[in-house]
Coordinates of C-alpha atoms in Angstrom, one line a residue:
Chain V
M1 CA 74.8 101.4 78.4
K2 CA 77.8 101.4 76.0
A3 CA 78.4 99.1 73.1
P4 CA 80.7 96.3 74.0
G5 CA 84.2 97.3 73.0
G6 CA 83.2 100.9 72.5
E7 CA 84.5 104.0 74.3
R8 CA 82.8 104.9 77.5
T9 CA 82.6 108.3 78.9
E10 CA 82.0 107.7 82.6
E11 CA 85.1 107.3 84.7
T12 CA 84.0 104.2 86.6
G13 CA 85.1 101.3 84.5
L14 CA 87.4 100.1 81.7
R15 CA 87.9 102.7 79.0
G16 CA 87.3 100.1 76.4
L17 CA 88.8 97.2 74.4
S18 CA 92.2 97.3 72.8
L19 CA 93.5 94.7 70.4
N20 CA 97.2 93.9 70.9
Q21 CA 98.8 93.4 67.5
A22 CA 100.4 90.1 68.7
T23 CA 96.9 88.6 68.6
V24 CA 96.9 89.0 64.8
R25 CA 100.6 88.9 64.3
N26 CA 100.5 88.2 60.6
L27 CA 99.0 91.7 60.0
T28 CA 100.9 94.9 59.2
V29 CA 100.2 97.9 61.3
E30 CA 98.0 99.3 58.6
Q31 CA 96.0 96.0 58.4
A32 CA 95.7 95.8 62.2
V33 CA 94.4 99.4 62.2
G34 CA 91.9 98.6 59.5
L35 CA 90.8 95.5 61.5
C36 CA 90.2 97.6 64.6
L37 CA 88.1 100.1 62.6
R38 CA 86.0 97.4 61.0
H39 CA 85.2 95.8 64.4
D40 CA 84.7 99.0 66.4
I41 CA 87.7 98.4 68.6
P42 CA 88.9 101.8 69.8
A43 CA 92.5 101.1 70.7
V44 CA 95.5 99.0 69.6
G45 CA 98.7 97.7 71.2
L46 CA 101.5 97.9 68.7
W47 CA 104.8 96.0 68.4
R48 CA 108.0 97.7 67.6
D49 CA 109.1 95.3 64.8
R50 CA 105.8 95.9 62.9
V51 CA 106.0 99.7 63.5
A52 CA 109.5 99.6 62.0
D53 CA 108.3 97.6 59.0
L54 CA 106.0 100.5 58.1
G55 CA 108.2 103.3 59.4
L56 CA 107.6 105.1 62.7
A57 CA 106.2 108.3 61.2
R58 CA 103.8 106.4 58.8
A59 CA 102.7 104.1 61.6
A60 CA 101.9 107.1 63.9
A61 CA 100.1 108.8 61.1
A62 CA 98.0 105.7 60.4
V63 CA 96.8 105.3 63.9
R64 CA 96.1 109.0 64.3
A65 CA 94.2 109.1 61.0
A66 CA 92.1 106.2 62.1
G67 CA 91.3 107.9 65.5
L68 CA 92.7 104.9 67.3
H69 CA 94.3 105.1 70.7
V70 CA 97.6 103.3 71.2
S71 CA 97.3 101.5 74.5
S72 CA 100.8 100.1 74.5
L73 CA 104.0 99.7 72.6
C74 CA 105.6 96.3 73.0
R75 CA 108.3 96.2 73.9
G76 CA 111.5 97.3 75.5
G77 CA 113.7 95.6 78.1
F78 CA 116.0 92.6 77.9
F79 CA 118.5 94.3 80.0
T80 CA 120.4 91.3 81.4
H81 CA 123.8 90.8 79.6
A82 CA 127.2 89.8 80.9
D83 CA 129.0 91.9 78.3
P84 CA 129.0 95.7 79.1
Q85 CA 128.8 96.5 75.4
A86 CA 125.6 94.3 75.1
R87 CA 124.2 96.1 78.1
A88 CA 124.9 99.5 76.5
A89 CA 123.4 98.4 73.3
A90 CA 120.2 97.2 75.1
L91 CA 120.0 100.6 76.8
A92 CA 120.4 102.4 73.5
D93 CA 117.7 100.3 72.0
N94 CA 115.4 101.1 74.9
R95 CA 116.0 104.8 74.5
A96 CA 114.9 104.4 70.9
A97 CA 111.8 102.5 72.1
V98 CA 110.9 105.4 74.5
A99 CA 111.1 107.8 71.5
E100 CA 108.9 105.5 69.5
A101 CA 106.4 105.3 72.2
A102 CA 106.3 109.1 72.5
E103 CA 105.8 109.5 68.7
L104 CA 103.0 107.0 68.8
G105 CA 101.3 108.6 71.8
A106 CA 101.3 105.1 73.5
D107 CA 100.0 104.9 77.0
V108 CA 102.9 102.8 78.0
L109 CA 106.1 101.3 76.8
V110 CA 106.0 97.7 78.0
L111 CA 109.3 96.4 79.5
V112 CA 110.2 92.7 79.7
S113 CA 113.3 92.5 81.9
G114 CA 115.3 89.6 80.4
G115 CA 116.2 86.3 82.0
L116 CA 119.3 85.2 83.8
V117 CA 122.6 86.8 82.8
P118 CA 124.2 84.4 80.3
G119 CA 126.6 82.1 82.2
S120 CA 125.2 83.0 85.6
R121 CA 122.7 81.3 87.9
D122 CA 122.4 84.5 90.1
L123 CA 118.8 85.7 90.0
G124 CA 119.7 88.6 92.3
L125 CA 122.4 89.8 89.9
A126 CA 120.0 89.7 87.0
R127 CA 117.3 91.6 89.0
R128 CA 119.8 94.2 90.1
M129 CA 120.9 94.7 86.5
V130 CA 117.3 95.2 85.5
A131 CA 116.8 97.8 88.3
D132 CA 119.9 99.6 87.2
A133 CA 118.8 99.7 83.6
V134 CA 115.4 101.0 84.5
A135 CA 117.0 103.7 86.6
E136 CA 119.0 104.8 83.6
L137 CA 115.9 104.8 81.4
V138 CA 113.7 106.8 83.7
P139 CA 115.1 110.3 83.0
V140 CA 114.8 109.6 79.2
A141 CA 111.1 108.5 79.7
E142 CA 110.4 111.6 81.9
R143 CA 111.9 113.9 79.3
M144 CA 109.8 112.3 76.6
G145 CA 106.6 112.1 78.7
V146 CA 106.5 108.3 78.2
R147 CA 105.3 105.9 80.9
L148 CA 107.3 102.7 81.4
G149 CA 105.4 99.5 82.3
V150 CA 107.3 96.8 84.0
E151 CA 105.8 93.5 83.2
A152 CA 106.1 90.3 85.3
L153 CA 106.1 87.1 83.2
H154 CA 105.0 83.7 84.3
P155 CA 107.7 81.9 86.2
V156 CA 108.0 79.4 83.4
F157 CA 109.9 82.2 81.5
C158 CA 112.1 83.1 84.4
A159 CA 115.4 81.6 83.1
G160 CA 115.3 82.8 79.6
R161 CA 113.0 85.8 79.3
C162 CA 112.0 87.6 82.5
V163 CA 113.4 87.3 86.0
L164 CA 110.4 89.3 87.4
S165 CA 108.0 86.5 88.0
R166 CA 105.2 88.0 90.1
L167 CA 103.4 91.3 90.1
A168 CA 105.1 91.9 93.4
D169 CA 108.5 91.7 91.7
A170 CA 107.4 94.3 89.1
L171 CA 106.0 96.5 91.9
D172 CA 109.2 96.3 93.9
L173 CA 111.2 97.4 90.9
A174 CA 108.8 100.2 90.0
R175 CA 108.2 101.6 93.5
P176 CA 111.4 103.7 93.9
F177 CA 110.4 105.8 90.8
P178 CA 107.5 108.2 90.3
A179 CA 104.3 106.3 89.5
E180 CA 103.6 108.5 86.5
T181 CA 106.9 107.4 84.9
V182 CA 107.2 103.7 86.0
G183 CA 104.1 101.6 86.2
V184 CA 103.5 97.9 86.0
V185 CA 101.7 95.7 83.5
V186 CA 99.1 93.3 84.7
D187 CA 98.8 90.4 82.3
T188 CA 96.3 87.8 83.3
Y189 CA 98.1 85.0 81.6
H190 CA 101.3 85.6 83.6
V191 CA 99.9 86.3 87.1
W192 CA 96.6 84.4 87.4
W193 CA 98.0 81.5 89.4
D194 CA 99.3 83.6 92.3
S195 CA 97.5 83.1 95.6
Q196 CA 98.5 86.6 96.6
L197 CA 97.4 88.3 93.4
A198 CA 94.5 90.2 94.9
S199 CA 96.6 92.0 97.5
Q200 CA 99.3 92.7 94.9
I201 CA 96.8 94.3 92.5
A202 CA 95.4 96.4 95.4
G203 CA 98.9 97.4 96.3
A204 CA 99.5 98.5 92.7
R205 CA 97.0 101.4 93.0
G206 CA 98.2 104.2 90.8
R207 CA 100.9 102.0 89.2
I208 CA 98.9 99.9 86.7
A209 CA 99.9 101.2 83.4
C210 CA 98.6 98.5 81.2
F211 CA 96.1 95.6 81.6
Q212 CA 96.5 92.7 79.2
L213 CA 94.3 89.7 78.9
A214 CA 94.6 86.2 77.6
D215 CA 93.3 83.0 79.0
W216 CA 95.4 80.0 80.1
I217 CA 94.8 76.9 78.0
E218 CA 95.7 73.3 78.9
P219 CA 97.2 71.1 77.8
L220 CA 100.1 73.5 77.1
P221 CA 101.6 73.4 73.6
A222 CA 105.2 72.6 73.1
D223 CA 106.1 76.2 73.4
P224 CA 104.5 77.5 76.6
L225 CA 104.6 81.0 75.2
L226 CA 101.8 79.9 72.9
G227 CA 99.5 78.4 75.6
R228 CA 97.0 81.2 75.4
G229 CA 93.5 81.4 74.2
H230 CA 90.5 83.6 73.7
L231 CA 89.0 85.0 76.8
G232 CA 86.7 82.4 78.3
D233 CA 88.3 79.4 76.6
G234 CA 90.7 78.7 79.5
C235 CA 90.8 78.5 83.3
I236 CA 91.4 82.1 84.4
D237 CA 88.7 83.9 86.3
L238 CA 89.1 87.0 84.1
A239 CA 86.1 88.9 85.4
Q240 CA 87.4 88.7 89.0
I241 CA 90.9 89.9 88.1
T242 CA 89.4 92.7 86.0
A243 CA 87.3 93.7 88.9
Q244 CA 90.3 93.8 91.2
V245 CA 92.2 95.9 88.6
L246 CA 89.3 98.4 88.4
A247 CA 89.0 98.5 92.2
A248 CA 92.7 99.5 92.3
G249 CA 91.8 102.5 90.2
Y250 CA 92.7 101.4 86.7
R251 CA 90.7 103.3 84.1
G252 CA 92.6 102.3 80.9
Y253 CA 91.9 99.8 78.2
A254 CA 91.6 96.1 78.4
E255 CA 94.1 94.9 75.9
V256 CA 93.7 91.5 74.5
E257 CA 97.0 89.9 73.7
I258 CA 96.9 86.2 72.6
F259 CA 100.0 84.4 71.5
S260 CA 98.5 81.2 70.0
R261 CA 99.3 79.3 66.8
E262 CA 95.6 78.5 66.4
V263 CA 94.5 82.1 66.8
W264 CA 97.3 83.3 64.4
D265 CA 96.1 80.7 61.8
A266 CA 92.5 81.9 62.0
P267 CA 91.1 84.7 59.6
P268 CA 91.9 88.0 61.4
D269 CA 88.3 89.2 61.0
D270 CA 87.1 86.1 62.9
T271 CA 89.7 86.7 65.6
A272 CA 88.7 90.3 66.0
A273 CA 85.0 89.4 66.1
T274 CA 85.7 86.8 68.8
V275 CA 87.9 89.2 70.8
R276 CA 85.1 91.8 70.7
Q277 CA 82.3 89.3 71.5
R278 CA 84.2 87.7 74.5
F279 CA 85.1 91.2 75.8
G280 CA 81.4 92.1 75.7
E281 CA 80.3 88.9 77.4
L282 CA 82.9 88.7 80.1
L283 CA 83.9 92.3 80.8
G284 CA 81.4 94.5 79.0
D285 CA 79.7 95.6 82.2
L286 CA 82.9 96.2 84.1
Chain C
M1 CA 135.6 63.8 105.8
K2 CA 132.8 61.6 104.5
A3 CA 132.5 59.9 101.2
P4 CA 130.2 61.8 98.8
G5 CA 126.8 60.3 99.1
G6 CA 127.6 58.4 102.3
E7 CA 126.0 58.8 105.7
R8 CA 127.5 61.4 107.9
T9 CA 127.4 61.2 111.7
E10 CA 127.8 64.9 112.6
E11 CA 124.5 66.8 112.8
T12 CA 125.6 69.9 110.9
G13 CA 124.8 69.1 107.3
L14 CA 122.8 66.9 105.0
R15 CA 122.4 63.4 106.2
G16 CA 123.3 62.2 102.8
L17 CA 122.1 61.5 99.3
S18 CA 118.8 59.8 98.4
L19 CA 117.8 58.6 95.0
N20 CA 114.1 59.2 94.2
Q21 CA 112.8 56.3 92.2
A22 CA 111.3 58.6 89.6
T23 CA 114.8 59.3 88.4
V24 CA 115.1 55.7 87.3
R25 CA 111.5 55.1 86.8
N26 CA 111.9 52.0 84.6
L27 CA 113.2 50.1 87.6
T28 CA 111.2 48.0 90.0
V29 CA 111.6 48.7 93.8
E30 CA 114.0 45.7 94.0
Q31 CA 116.1 47.0 91.1
A32 CA 116.2 50.5 92.5
V33 CA 117.3 49.2 95.9
G34 CA 120.1 47.2 94.2
L35 CA 121.2 50.3 92.3
C36 CA 121.4 52.3 95.5
L37 CA 123.6 49.6 97.1
R38 CA 125.9 49.3 94.1
H39 CA 126.4 53.1 94.2
D40 CA 126.7 53.6 97.9
I41 CA 123.5 55.7 98.1
P42 CA 122.1 55.3 101.6
A43 CA 118.5 56.3 101.0
V44 CA 115.7 56.0 98.5
G45 CA 112.5 57.8 97.7
L46 CA 109.8 55.4 96.7
W47 CA 106.7 55.7 94.5
R48 CA 103.4 54.1 95.5
D49 CA 102.7 52.5 92.2
R50 CA 106.1 50.7 92.2
V51 CA 105.6 49.7 95.8
A52 CA 102.2 48.2 94.9
D53 CA 103.8 46.3 91.9
L54 CA 106.0 44.4 94.4
G55 CA 103.5 44.4 97.3
L56 CA 103.9 46.6 100.3
A57 CA 105.3 44.0 102.7
R58 CA 107.9 42.8 100.2
A59 CA 108.9 46.3 99.4
A60 CA 109.3 47.2 103.0
A61 CA 111.3 44.0 103.6
A62 CA 113.5 44.7 100.6
V63 CA 114.6 48.2 101.8
R64 CA 115.0 47.0 105.3
A65 CA 117.2 44.1 104.3
A66 CA 119.3 46.4 102.2
G67 CA 119.7 48.8 105.2
L68 CA 118.3 51.6 103.0
H69 CA 116.5 54.6 104.6
V70 CA 113.3 55.6 102.9
S71 CA 113.5 59.4 102.6
S72 CA 110.0 59.8 101.1
L73 CA 107.0 58.0 99.7
C74 CA 105.5 59.7 96.6
R75 CA 102.7 60.5 96.8
G76 CA 99.3 61.3 98.2
G77 CA 97.1 64.3 97.5
F78 CA 95.0 65.2 94.5
F79 CA 92.2 66.3 96.7
T80 CA 90.3 68.7 94.4
H81 CA 87.2 67.1 93.0
A82 CA 83.7 68.5 92.3
D83 CA 82.0 65.2 93.1
P84 CA 81.8 64.4 96.8
Q85 CA 82.2 60.7 96.1
A86 CA 85.5 61.4 94.2
R87 CA 86.6 63.5 97.2
A88 CA 85.8 60.7 99.6
A89 CA 87.7 58.3 97.3
A90 CA 90.7 60.6 97.3
L91 CA 90.7 60.7 101.1
A92 CA 90.4 57.0 101.3
D93 CA 93.4 56.6 99.0
N94 CA 95.4 59.1 101.1
R95 CA 94.6 57.1 104.3
A96 CA 96.0 54.1 102.5
A97 CA 99.1 56.1 101.5
V98 CA 99.6 57.0 105.1
A99 CA 99.5 53.4 106.1
E100 CA 102.0 52.5 103.4
A101 CA 104.4 55.3 104.5
A102 CA 104.2 53.9 108.0
E103 CA 105.0 50.4 106.9
L104 CA 107.9 51.6 104.8
G105 CA 109.3 53.8 107.6
A106 CA 109.3 56.7 105.2
D107 CA 110.4 60.1 106.5
V108 CA 107.5 61.7 104.8
L109 CA 104.4 61.1 102.7
V110 CA 104.6 63.7 99.9
L111 CA 101.3 65.4 99.1
V112 CA 100.6 67.1 95.7
S113 CA 97.4 69.1 96.2
G114 CA 95.6 68.7 92.9
G115 CA 94.7 71.5 90.4
L116 CA 91.6 73.5 89.9
V117 CA 88.3 71.7 90.7
P118 CA 87.0 70.4 87.4
G119 CA 84.6 72.9 85.9
S120 CA 85.7 75.7 88.2
R121 CA 88.0 78.7 87.8
D122 CA 88.0 79.3 91.6
L123 CA 91.6 79.0 93.0
G124 CA 90.4 79.8 96.4
L125 CA 87.8 77.0 96.4
A126 CA 90.4 74.5 95.3
R127 CA 92.8 75.7 98.0
R128 CA 90.1 75.5 100.7
M129 CA 89.3 71.9 99.5
V130 CA 93.0 71.0 99.9
A131 CA 93.1 72.5 103.4
D132 CA 90.0 70.6 104.4
A133 CA 91.4 67.3 103.1
V134 CA 94.7 67.8 104.9
A135 CA 92.8 68.5 108.1
E136 CA 91.0 65.2 107.8
L137 CA 94.2 63.4 107.1
V138 CA 96.2 64.8 110.0
P139 CA 94.6 62.6 112.7
V140 CA 95.3 59.5 110.6
A141 CA 98.9 60.6 110.1
E142 CA 99.3 61.3 113.8
R143 CA 97.9 57.9 114.8
M144 CA 100.3 56.2 112.4
G145 CA 103.3 58.3 113.2
V146 CA 103.7 59.5 109.6
R147 CA 104.7 63.0 108.7
L148 CA 102.9 64.6 105.7
G149 CA 104.9 66.8 103.4
V150 CA 102.9 69.5 101.5
E151 CA 104.6 70.2 98.2
A152 CA 104.3 73.4 96.1
L153 CA 104.6 72.7 92.4
H154 CA 105.9 75.2 89.8
P155 CA 103.1 77.6 88.7
V156 CA 103.1 76.0 85.3
F157 CA 101.3 73.1 86.9
C158 CA 98.7 75.2 88.8
A159 CA 95.7 74.5 86.7
G160 CA 96.0 70.8 86.3
R161 CA 98.1 69.4 89.1
C162 CA 98.8 71.6 92.1
V163 CA 97.1 74.9 93.2
L164 CA 99.9 75.5 95.7
S165 CA 102.5 77.3 93.6
R166 CA 105.0 78.7 96.1
L167 CA 106.7 77.4 99.2
A168 CA 104.7 80.2 101.0
D169 CA 101.4 78.5 99.9
A170 CA 102.6 75.2 101.2
L171 CA 103.6 76.8 104.5
D172 CA 100.3 78.6 104.9
L173 CA 98.6 75.3 104.5
A174 CA 100.9 73.5 106.9
R175 CA 101.1 76.1 109.7
P176 CA 97.8 75.4 111.5
F177 CA 99.0 71.8 112.2
P178 CA 101.8 70.5 114.4
A179 CA 105.1 70.7 112.5
E180 CA 105.9 67.1 113.3
T181 CA 102.8 66.0 111.5
V182 CA 102.6 68.5 108.6
G183 CA 105.8 69.7 107.0
V184 CA 106.6 71.0 103.6
V185 CA 108.6 69.7 100.7
V186 CA 111.2 72.0 99.1
D187 CA 111.9 70.9 95.5
T188 CA 114.4 73.1 93.8
Y189 CA 112.9 72.6 90.3
H190 CA 109.5 74.0 91.5
V191 CA 110.6 76.9 93.6
W192 CA 114.0 78.2 92.4
W193 CA 112.5 81.1 90.4
D194 CA 110.9 82.8 93.4
S195 CA 112.5 86.1 94.4
Q196 CA 111.2 85.6 98.0
L197 CA 112.5 82.0 98.3
A198 CA 115.2 82.7 100.8
S199 CA 112.9 84.2 103.3
Q200 CA 110.3 81.5 102.8
I201 CA 112.9 78.8 103.4
A202 CA 114.0 80.6 106.6
G203 CA 110.4 80.8 107.7
A204 CA 110.0 77.0 107.1
R205 CA 112.3 76.2 110.0
G206 CA 111.1 73.0 111.7
R207 CA 108.7 72.3 108.8
I208 CA 111.0 71.1 106.0
A209 CA 110.1 67.4 105.8
C210 CA 111.8 66.7 102.5
F211 CA 114.3 68.3 100.2
Q212 CA 114.2 67.3 96.6
L213 CA 116.6 68.4 93.9
A214 CA 116.6 68.6 90.1
D215 CA 117.9 71.2 87.8
W216 CA 115.9 73.4 85.4
I217 CA 116.8 72.7 81.8
E218 CA 116.0 75.0 78.8
P219 CA 114.6 74.8 76.3
L220 CA 111.7 73.1 78.0
P221 CA 110.5 69.9 76.3
A222 CA 106.9 69.6 75.1
D223 CA 105.9 68.3 78.5
P224 CA 107.2 70.8 81.0
L225 CA 107.0 68.1 83.7
L226 CA 110.1 66.6 82.0
G227 CA 112.2 69.7 81.8
R228 CA 114.6 68.6 84.5
G229 CA 118.2 67.6 84.4
H230 CA 121.1 66.3 86.5
L231 CA 122.3 68.7 89.2
G232 CA 124.6 71.2 87.6
D233 CA 123.2 70.8 84.0
G234 CA 120.7 73.6 84.4
C235 CA 120.3 77.1 85.7
I236 CA 119.4 76.7 89.4
D237 CA 121.9 77.8 92.1
L238 CA 121.5 74.4 93.9
A239 CA 124.4 75.0 96.4
Q240 CA 122.8 78.3 97.5
I241 CA 119.3 76.8 98.0
T242 CA 120.8 73.8 99.8
A243 CA 122.7 76.2 102.2
Q244 CA 119.5 78.0 102.9
V245 CA 117.7 74.8 103.6
L246 CA 120.5 73.7 106.0
A247 CA 120.5 77.2 107.7
A248 CA 116.7 76.6 108.3
G249 CA 117.7 73.5 110.3
Y250 CA 117.1 70.7 107.9
R251 CA 119.2 67.7 108.6
G252 CA 117.6 65.1 106.3
Y253 CA 118.6 63.7 102.9
A254 CA 119.1 65.4 99.7
E255 CA 116.8 63.5 97.4
V256 CA 117.5 63.7 93.7
E257 CA 114.3 63.4 91.7
I258 CA 114.7 64.0 87.9
F259 CA 111.7 63.6 85.6
S260 CA 113.5 63.5 82.2
R261 CA 113.0 61.4 79.1
E262 CA 116.7 61.6 78.5
V263 CA 117.6 60.4 82.0
W264 CA 115.0 57.7 81.9
D265 CA 116.5 56.4 78.6
A266 CA 120.0 56.3 80.0
P267 CA 121.4 53.1 81.6
P268 CA 120.4 53.3 85.3
D269 CA 123.9 52.6 86.5
D270 CA 125.1 55.6 84.5
T271 CA 122.3 57.7 86.0
A272 CA 123.1 56.6 89.6
A273 CA 126.8 57.3 89.0
T274 CA 126.1 60.8 87.7
V275 CA 123.7 61.5 90.5
R276 CA 126.3 60.5 93.1
Q277 CA 129.1 62.4 91.4
R278 CA 127.1 65.6 91.0
F279 CA 125.9 65.4 94.6
G280 CA 129.6 65.1 95.7
E281 CA 130.7 68.0 93.5
L282 CA 127.9 70.4 94.3
L283 CA 126.7 69.5 97.7
G284 CA 129.2 67.1 99.2
D285 CA 130.6 69.7 101.6
L286 CA 127.3 71.0 102.7

């Protein structure tokens, strides 16, 4: 037996729980690190803006000193621009993100593709632009030893945020590249509704670079980005999806990432305690 | 040449424009019929609650007297219930809907499946329940000469309203039954984001029972059900999807169905004029 949320040594299940910083987004990196330590959470998912607030070197030192694993750095991407200069700027920013992920020792740099190209209704154009950008980023990632994680976002975000709407879309984009450099992110909140999810997860064997969890809460708030809740509070069969992810060979962390006004307004120690408790109840034996 | 919105005699394109009553939902059936006549719109999609307000026989007489075609009756479905009595009641209501569609001479009875079974996170259970209910409804529809149209709704409605989230899901459900009895509905607002849409539409040859159009508007309003707009005001490539639907052999009406607070608040004659004008501009040559 292992303590819920703790590291496990056998190679048969989840490596443990990770707290994505977006779940406690009012905290600095140092505060989030302290929170993880207090609640025996062995890993953290960091956000670039918060890392920049502290400074990259200090952030890297803080997580190392705490003995925390960095399960992801969020995020790169947003590649879809009509203006070539804007595209070049996005690529430069992504190169910087790769360097940051390397310095932090993150398991993966999460990439959110971007939505439709401004002024265009052409989804194919946007998707080709994303593929081209990833192809340009791959040598940089290889050189730095960083794994890219292509994330599919829920179709409600297709127009404005991410033209990759299903795990299958992310896999199609990743497949031409070596799996150790370009993986995919499975985020329960974004993909749970898909009737073909099980086969897509099975087909992602060797490619799952990050596993993020949040529950789907109804009714949705005004901003659907915030319609997430603690594991178990919504309608997603999280244990089933987690079992599928494990059956596909994933052995990394289960990273809890909850965008929710209500969760953000709660005391962070309450949030961390709930995250850890729910992880133990729902996924502790997986 | 044909007038935009008017009937066309050749069998190579859309049969014409239809106004779904939900676009002018403050109007009675008689008012909606009058609106179509004033704006040279040859067909109408009706809603059961509005038909019931007037009485089925009077509603049927009103559309017949006006020479209007009924391109759809909205809607049956909502089959997912934990309680067997509630399931039986839903089936009884759907049998009544089939009879109403027959009386109105509607091209199709639109079916929205229903969401997750209350108290359950099992999408497979909900989908099997829908399939079982459709199988029970098919003999009724055959006997009455009514075509059922299985509609996929955008994944944002999966939990609460419709567990069929892609055209492929609707096709999988329809395929075991004769195409003349169980078709599918293609609604641009619900399926536009899907990277595999083109191949699904091609695979729907002979099954497309209804083609509904609305544009996707961002930012989404608080209720995502209302995030629709007039054709051309949003980000969907409507001409391309319409061309794909035609290439798959569809020769029925293009039914404009816009759930939008703004459109509902506009004078109905302005709405009808805009619907007709946009149809002519975007789809008139298709």
